[in-house]
Short mmCIF file of C-alpha atoms in Angstrom, two decimals:
data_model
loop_
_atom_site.label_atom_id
_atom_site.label_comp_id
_atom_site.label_asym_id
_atom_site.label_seq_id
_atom_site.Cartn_x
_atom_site.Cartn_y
_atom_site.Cartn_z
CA UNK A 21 104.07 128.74 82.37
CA UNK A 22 105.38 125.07 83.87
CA UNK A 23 102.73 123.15 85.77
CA UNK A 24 104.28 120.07 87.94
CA UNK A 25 102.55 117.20 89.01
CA UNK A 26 103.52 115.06 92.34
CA UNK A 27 101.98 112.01 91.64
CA UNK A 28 99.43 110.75 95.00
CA UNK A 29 101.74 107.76 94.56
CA UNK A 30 103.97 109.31 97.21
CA UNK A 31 101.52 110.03 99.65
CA UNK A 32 101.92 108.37 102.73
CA UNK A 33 105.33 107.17 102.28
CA UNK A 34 106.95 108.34 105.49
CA UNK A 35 103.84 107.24 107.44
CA UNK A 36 103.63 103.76 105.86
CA UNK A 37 107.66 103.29 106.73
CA UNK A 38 106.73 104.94 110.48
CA UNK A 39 103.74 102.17 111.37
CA UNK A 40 106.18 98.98 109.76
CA UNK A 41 108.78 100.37 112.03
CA UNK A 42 106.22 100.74 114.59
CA UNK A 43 104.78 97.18 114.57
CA UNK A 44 108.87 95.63 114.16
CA UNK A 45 109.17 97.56 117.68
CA UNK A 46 106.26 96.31 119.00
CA UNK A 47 106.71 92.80 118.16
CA UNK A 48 110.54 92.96 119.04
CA UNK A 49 108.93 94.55 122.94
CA UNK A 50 106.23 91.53 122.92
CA UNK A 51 108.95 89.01 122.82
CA UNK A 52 111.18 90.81 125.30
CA UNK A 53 108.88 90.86 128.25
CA UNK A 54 107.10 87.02 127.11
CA UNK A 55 108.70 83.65 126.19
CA UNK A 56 105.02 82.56 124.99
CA UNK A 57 104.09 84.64 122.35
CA UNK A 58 101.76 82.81 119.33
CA UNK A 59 103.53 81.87 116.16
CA UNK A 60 100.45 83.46 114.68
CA UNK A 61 101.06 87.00 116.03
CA UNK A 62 104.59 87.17 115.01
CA UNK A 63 103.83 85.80 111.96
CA UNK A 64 101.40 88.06 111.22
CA UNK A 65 102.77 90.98 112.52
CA UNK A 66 106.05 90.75 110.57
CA UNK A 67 104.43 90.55 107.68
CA UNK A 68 102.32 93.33 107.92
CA UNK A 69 105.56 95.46 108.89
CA UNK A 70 107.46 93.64 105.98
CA UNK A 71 104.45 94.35 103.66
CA UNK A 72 104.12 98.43 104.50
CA UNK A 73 107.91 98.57 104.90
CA UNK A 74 107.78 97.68 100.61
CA UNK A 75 105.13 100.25 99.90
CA UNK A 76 106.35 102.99 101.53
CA UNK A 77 109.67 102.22 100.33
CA UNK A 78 108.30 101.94 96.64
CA UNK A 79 106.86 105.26 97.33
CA UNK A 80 109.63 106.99 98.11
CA UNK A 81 112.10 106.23 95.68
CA UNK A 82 108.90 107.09 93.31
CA UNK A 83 110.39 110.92 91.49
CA UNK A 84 108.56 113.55 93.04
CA UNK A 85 107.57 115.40 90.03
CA UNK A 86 105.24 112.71 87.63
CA UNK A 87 104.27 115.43 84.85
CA UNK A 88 105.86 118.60 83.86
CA UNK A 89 102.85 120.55 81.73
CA UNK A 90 104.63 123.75 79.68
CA UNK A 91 102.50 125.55 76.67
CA UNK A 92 104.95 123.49 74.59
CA UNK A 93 105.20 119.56 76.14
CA UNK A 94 103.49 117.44 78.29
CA UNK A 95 106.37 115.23 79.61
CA UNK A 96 105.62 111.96 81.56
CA UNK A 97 108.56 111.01 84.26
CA UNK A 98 108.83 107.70 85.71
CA UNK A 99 111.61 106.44 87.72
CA UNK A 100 112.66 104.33 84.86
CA UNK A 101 112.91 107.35 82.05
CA UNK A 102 110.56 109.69 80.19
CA UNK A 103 108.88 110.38 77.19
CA UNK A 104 107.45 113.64 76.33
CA UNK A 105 104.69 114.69 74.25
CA UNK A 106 104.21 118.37 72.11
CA UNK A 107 101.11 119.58 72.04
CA UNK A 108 100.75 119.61 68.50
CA UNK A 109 101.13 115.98 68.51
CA UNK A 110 97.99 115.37 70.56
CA UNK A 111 95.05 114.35 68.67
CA UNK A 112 93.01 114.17 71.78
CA UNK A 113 92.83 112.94 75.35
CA UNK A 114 90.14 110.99 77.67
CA UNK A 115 89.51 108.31 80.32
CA UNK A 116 89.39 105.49 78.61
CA UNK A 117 86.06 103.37 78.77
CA UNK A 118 85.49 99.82 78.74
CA UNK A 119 82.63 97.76 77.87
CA UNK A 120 81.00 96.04 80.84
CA UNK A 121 77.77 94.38 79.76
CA UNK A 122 75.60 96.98 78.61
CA UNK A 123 77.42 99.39 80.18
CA UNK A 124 80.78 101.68 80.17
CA UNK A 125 83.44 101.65 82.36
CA UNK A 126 86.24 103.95 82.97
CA UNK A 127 89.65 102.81 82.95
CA UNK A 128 91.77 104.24 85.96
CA UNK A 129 93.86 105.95 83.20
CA UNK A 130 94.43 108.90 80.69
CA UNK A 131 94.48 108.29 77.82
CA UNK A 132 96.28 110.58 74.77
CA UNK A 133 95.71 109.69 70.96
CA UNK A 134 98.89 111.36 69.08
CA UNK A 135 99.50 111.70 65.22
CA UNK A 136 102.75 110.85 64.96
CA UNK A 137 103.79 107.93 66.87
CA UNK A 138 107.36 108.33 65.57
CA UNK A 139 107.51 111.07 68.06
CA UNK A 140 107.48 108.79 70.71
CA UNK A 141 109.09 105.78 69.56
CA UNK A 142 112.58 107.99 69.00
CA UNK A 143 112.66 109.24 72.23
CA UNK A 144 111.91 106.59 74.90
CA UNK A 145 114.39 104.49 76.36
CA UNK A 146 114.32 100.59 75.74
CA UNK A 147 113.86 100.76 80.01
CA UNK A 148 111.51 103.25 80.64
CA UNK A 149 109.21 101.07 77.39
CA UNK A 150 109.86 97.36 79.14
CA UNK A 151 108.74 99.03 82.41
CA UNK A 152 105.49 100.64 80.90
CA UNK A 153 104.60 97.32 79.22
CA UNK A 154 105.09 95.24 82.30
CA UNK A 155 102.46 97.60 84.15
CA UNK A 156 99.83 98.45 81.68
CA UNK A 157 99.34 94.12 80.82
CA UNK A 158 96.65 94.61 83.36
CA UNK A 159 94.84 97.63 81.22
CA UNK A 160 96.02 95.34 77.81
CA UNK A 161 94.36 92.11 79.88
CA UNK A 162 91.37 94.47 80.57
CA UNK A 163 90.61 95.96 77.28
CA UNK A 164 91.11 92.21 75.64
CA UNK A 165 88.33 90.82 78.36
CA UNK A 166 86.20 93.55 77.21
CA UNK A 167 86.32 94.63 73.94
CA UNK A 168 87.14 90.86 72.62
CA UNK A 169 85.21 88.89 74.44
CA UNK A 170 84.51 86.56 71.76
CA UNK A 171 88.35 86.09 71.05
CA UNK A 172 89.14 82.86 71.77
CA UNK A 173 93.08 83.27 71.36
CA UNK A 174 94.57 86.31 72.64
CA UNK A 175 98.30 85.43 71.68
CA UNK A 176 98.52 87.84 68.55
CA UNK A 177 98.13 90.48 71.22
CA UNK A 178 101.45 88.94 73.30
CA UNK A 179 103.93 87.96 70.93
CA UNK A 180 106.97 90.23 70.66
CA UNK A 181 107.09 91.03 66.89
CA UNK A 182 110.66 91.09 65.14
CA UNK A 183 110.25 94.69 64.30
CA UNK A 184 107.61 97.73 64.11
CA UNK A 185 107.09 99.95 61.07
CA UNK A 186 106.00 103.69 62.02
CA UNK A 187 103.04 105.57 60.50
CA UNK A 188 106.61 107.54 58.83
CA UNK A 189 107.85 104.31 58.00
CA UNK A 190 110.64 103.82 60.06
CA UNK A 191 111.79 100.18 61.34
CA UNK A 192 112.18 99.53 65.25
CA UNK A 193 113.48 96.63 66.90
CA UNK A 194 113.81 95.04 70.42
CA UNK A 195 111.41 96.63 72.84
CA UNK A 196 110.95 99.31 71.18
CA UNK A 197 109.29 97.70 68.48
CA UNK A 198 107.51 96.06 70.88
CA UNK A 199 106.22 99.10 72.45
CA UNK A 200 105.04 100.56 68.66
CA UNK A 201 103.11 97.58 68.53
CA UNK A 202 101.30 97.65 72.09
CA UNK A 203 100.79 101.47 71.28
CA UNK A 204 98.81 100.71 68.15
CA UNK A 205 97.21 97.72 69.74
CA UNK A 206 95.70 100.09 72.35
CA UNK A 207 94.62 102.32 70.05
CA UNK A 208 92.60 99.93 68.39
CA UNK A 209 91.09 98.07 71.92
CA UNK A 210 90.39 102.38 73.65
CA UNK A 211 91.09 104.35 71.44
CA UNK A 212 94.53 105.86 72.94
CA UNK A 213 98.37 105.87 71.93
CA UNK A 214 99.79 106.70 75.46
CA UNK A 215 98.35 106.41 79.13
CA UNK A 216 99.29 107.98 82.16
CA UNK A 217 97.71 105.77 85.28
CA UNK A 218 95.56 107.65 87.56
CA UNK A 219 98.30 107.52 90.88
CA UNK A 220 100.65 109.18 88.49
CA UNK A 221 97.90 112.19 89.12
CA UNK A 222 98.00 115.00 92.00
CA UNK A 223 94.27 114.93 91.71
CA UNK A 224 91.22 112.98 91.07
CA UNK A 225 91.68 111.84 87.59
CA UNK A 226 88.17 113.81 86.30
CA UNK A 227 89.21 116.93 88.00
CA UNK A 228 92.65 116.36 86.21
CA UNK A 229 91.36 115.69 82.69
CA UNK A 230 89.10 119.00 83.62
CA UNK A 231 92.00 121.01 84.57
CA UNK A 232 94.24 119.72 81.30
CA UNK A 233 91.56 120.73 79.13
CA UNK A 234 91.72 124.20 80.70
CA UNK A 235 95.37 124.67 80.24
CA UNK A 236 95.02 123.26 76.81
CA UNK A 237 92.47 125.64 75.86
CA UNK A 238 94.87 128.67 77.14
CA UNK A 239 97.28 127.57 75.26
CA UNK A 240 95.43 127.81 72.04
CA UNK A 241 94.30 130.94 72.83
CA UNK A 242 97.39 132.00 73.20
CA UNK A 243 98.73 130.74 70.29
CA UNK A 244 95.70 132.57 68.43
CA UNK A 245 96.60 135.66 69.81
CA UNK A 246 100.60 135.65 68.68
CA UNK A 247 98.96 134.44 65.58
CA UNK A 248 96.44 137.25 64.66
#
């Protein structure tokens, strides 16, 4: 069975494109029927239209599927590329959690722990990995706040290596090898290989970990049964 995920990302598009065009109109009527209309207002109101006209824009052109589940894969689609994951690669998957004083704090993310990283590293695109780094520096700025706050130099954690070397041994280069080395860098700050941020989700992210674990523990039922 396929399970397909429209990421909440896309929510609202239409209506955030509806209320810029909205507010151009109105501000294009207010200086139609006055001569006297405040900088300010126009100034303001533009940007506001400018500002939703972006968002809903970015929304749209966001794919409409984010996650395609099977009892096989769990494959992650971004408008940049994909990467997909077998289930037999998956050590284990969470919310990452952050420490905030004497306290825990969960990351808007999920995160999955795989065993063989190689898996990964051969199959993602040099665009789809540049993309992912640019977004997750704020979780890599997070986790470094956190987990090293007595760090005084962070810049180990930021410079782009010449190559990676696999858990299998192979050599990557270019942004791939930068993306090996953020991957095990993230697995040493929460504990995860990959993350999948929370707007990527159809749901709330606990109900979606919830439901994941169901569908996980199917599957190995399933797999059981064939077995025995």
């Amino acid at each position: 069975m396929q399970f397909n995920v429209t990421p909440q990302a896309k929510r609202n598009a239409i209506s955030f494109c509806a209320i810029a065009v909205g507010l151009i109109a109105l501000l294009v009527f207010m200086h139609l029927i006055r001569d006297d209309i405040p900088v300010g207002i126009s100034v303001v109101l533009g940007a506001a239209a400018g500002i939703l006209l972006l968002l809903g824009i970015g929304k749209l052109i966001e794919p409409p599927v984010s996650l395609v589940i099977t009892p096989d894969t769990i494959r992650y689609i971004h408008r940049k590329g994909e990467w997909q994951l077998d289930w037999d690669n998956v050590v284990r998957f969470d919310i990452p959690r952050v420490h905030r004083l004497m306290d825990l704090e969960d990351a808007p993310f999920l995160g999955f722990r795989v065993y063989n990283n190689d898996a990964i590293l051969q199959s993602i695109s040099p665009r789809l990995a540049s993309a992912i780094l640019f977004e997750q520096r704020q979780l890599m700025t997070m986790a470094l706040r956190h987990e090293r706050p007595d760090q005084a130099d962070y810049s180990e954690y930021f410079d782009i290596p010449e190559r990676f070397v696999s858990s299998e041994g192979r050599v990557y280069k270019g942004l791939i090898a930068v993306f090996g080395r953020r991957m095990e860098q993230m697995r040493e700050l929460l504990g995860y290989d990959l993350y999948v941020s929370a707007n990527a989700l159809d749901r709330d992210i606990y109900e979606f970990k919830g439901h994941l674990q169901r569908l996980q523990a199917s599957r190995q039922e399933a797999k059981q049964s064939d077995d025995s």
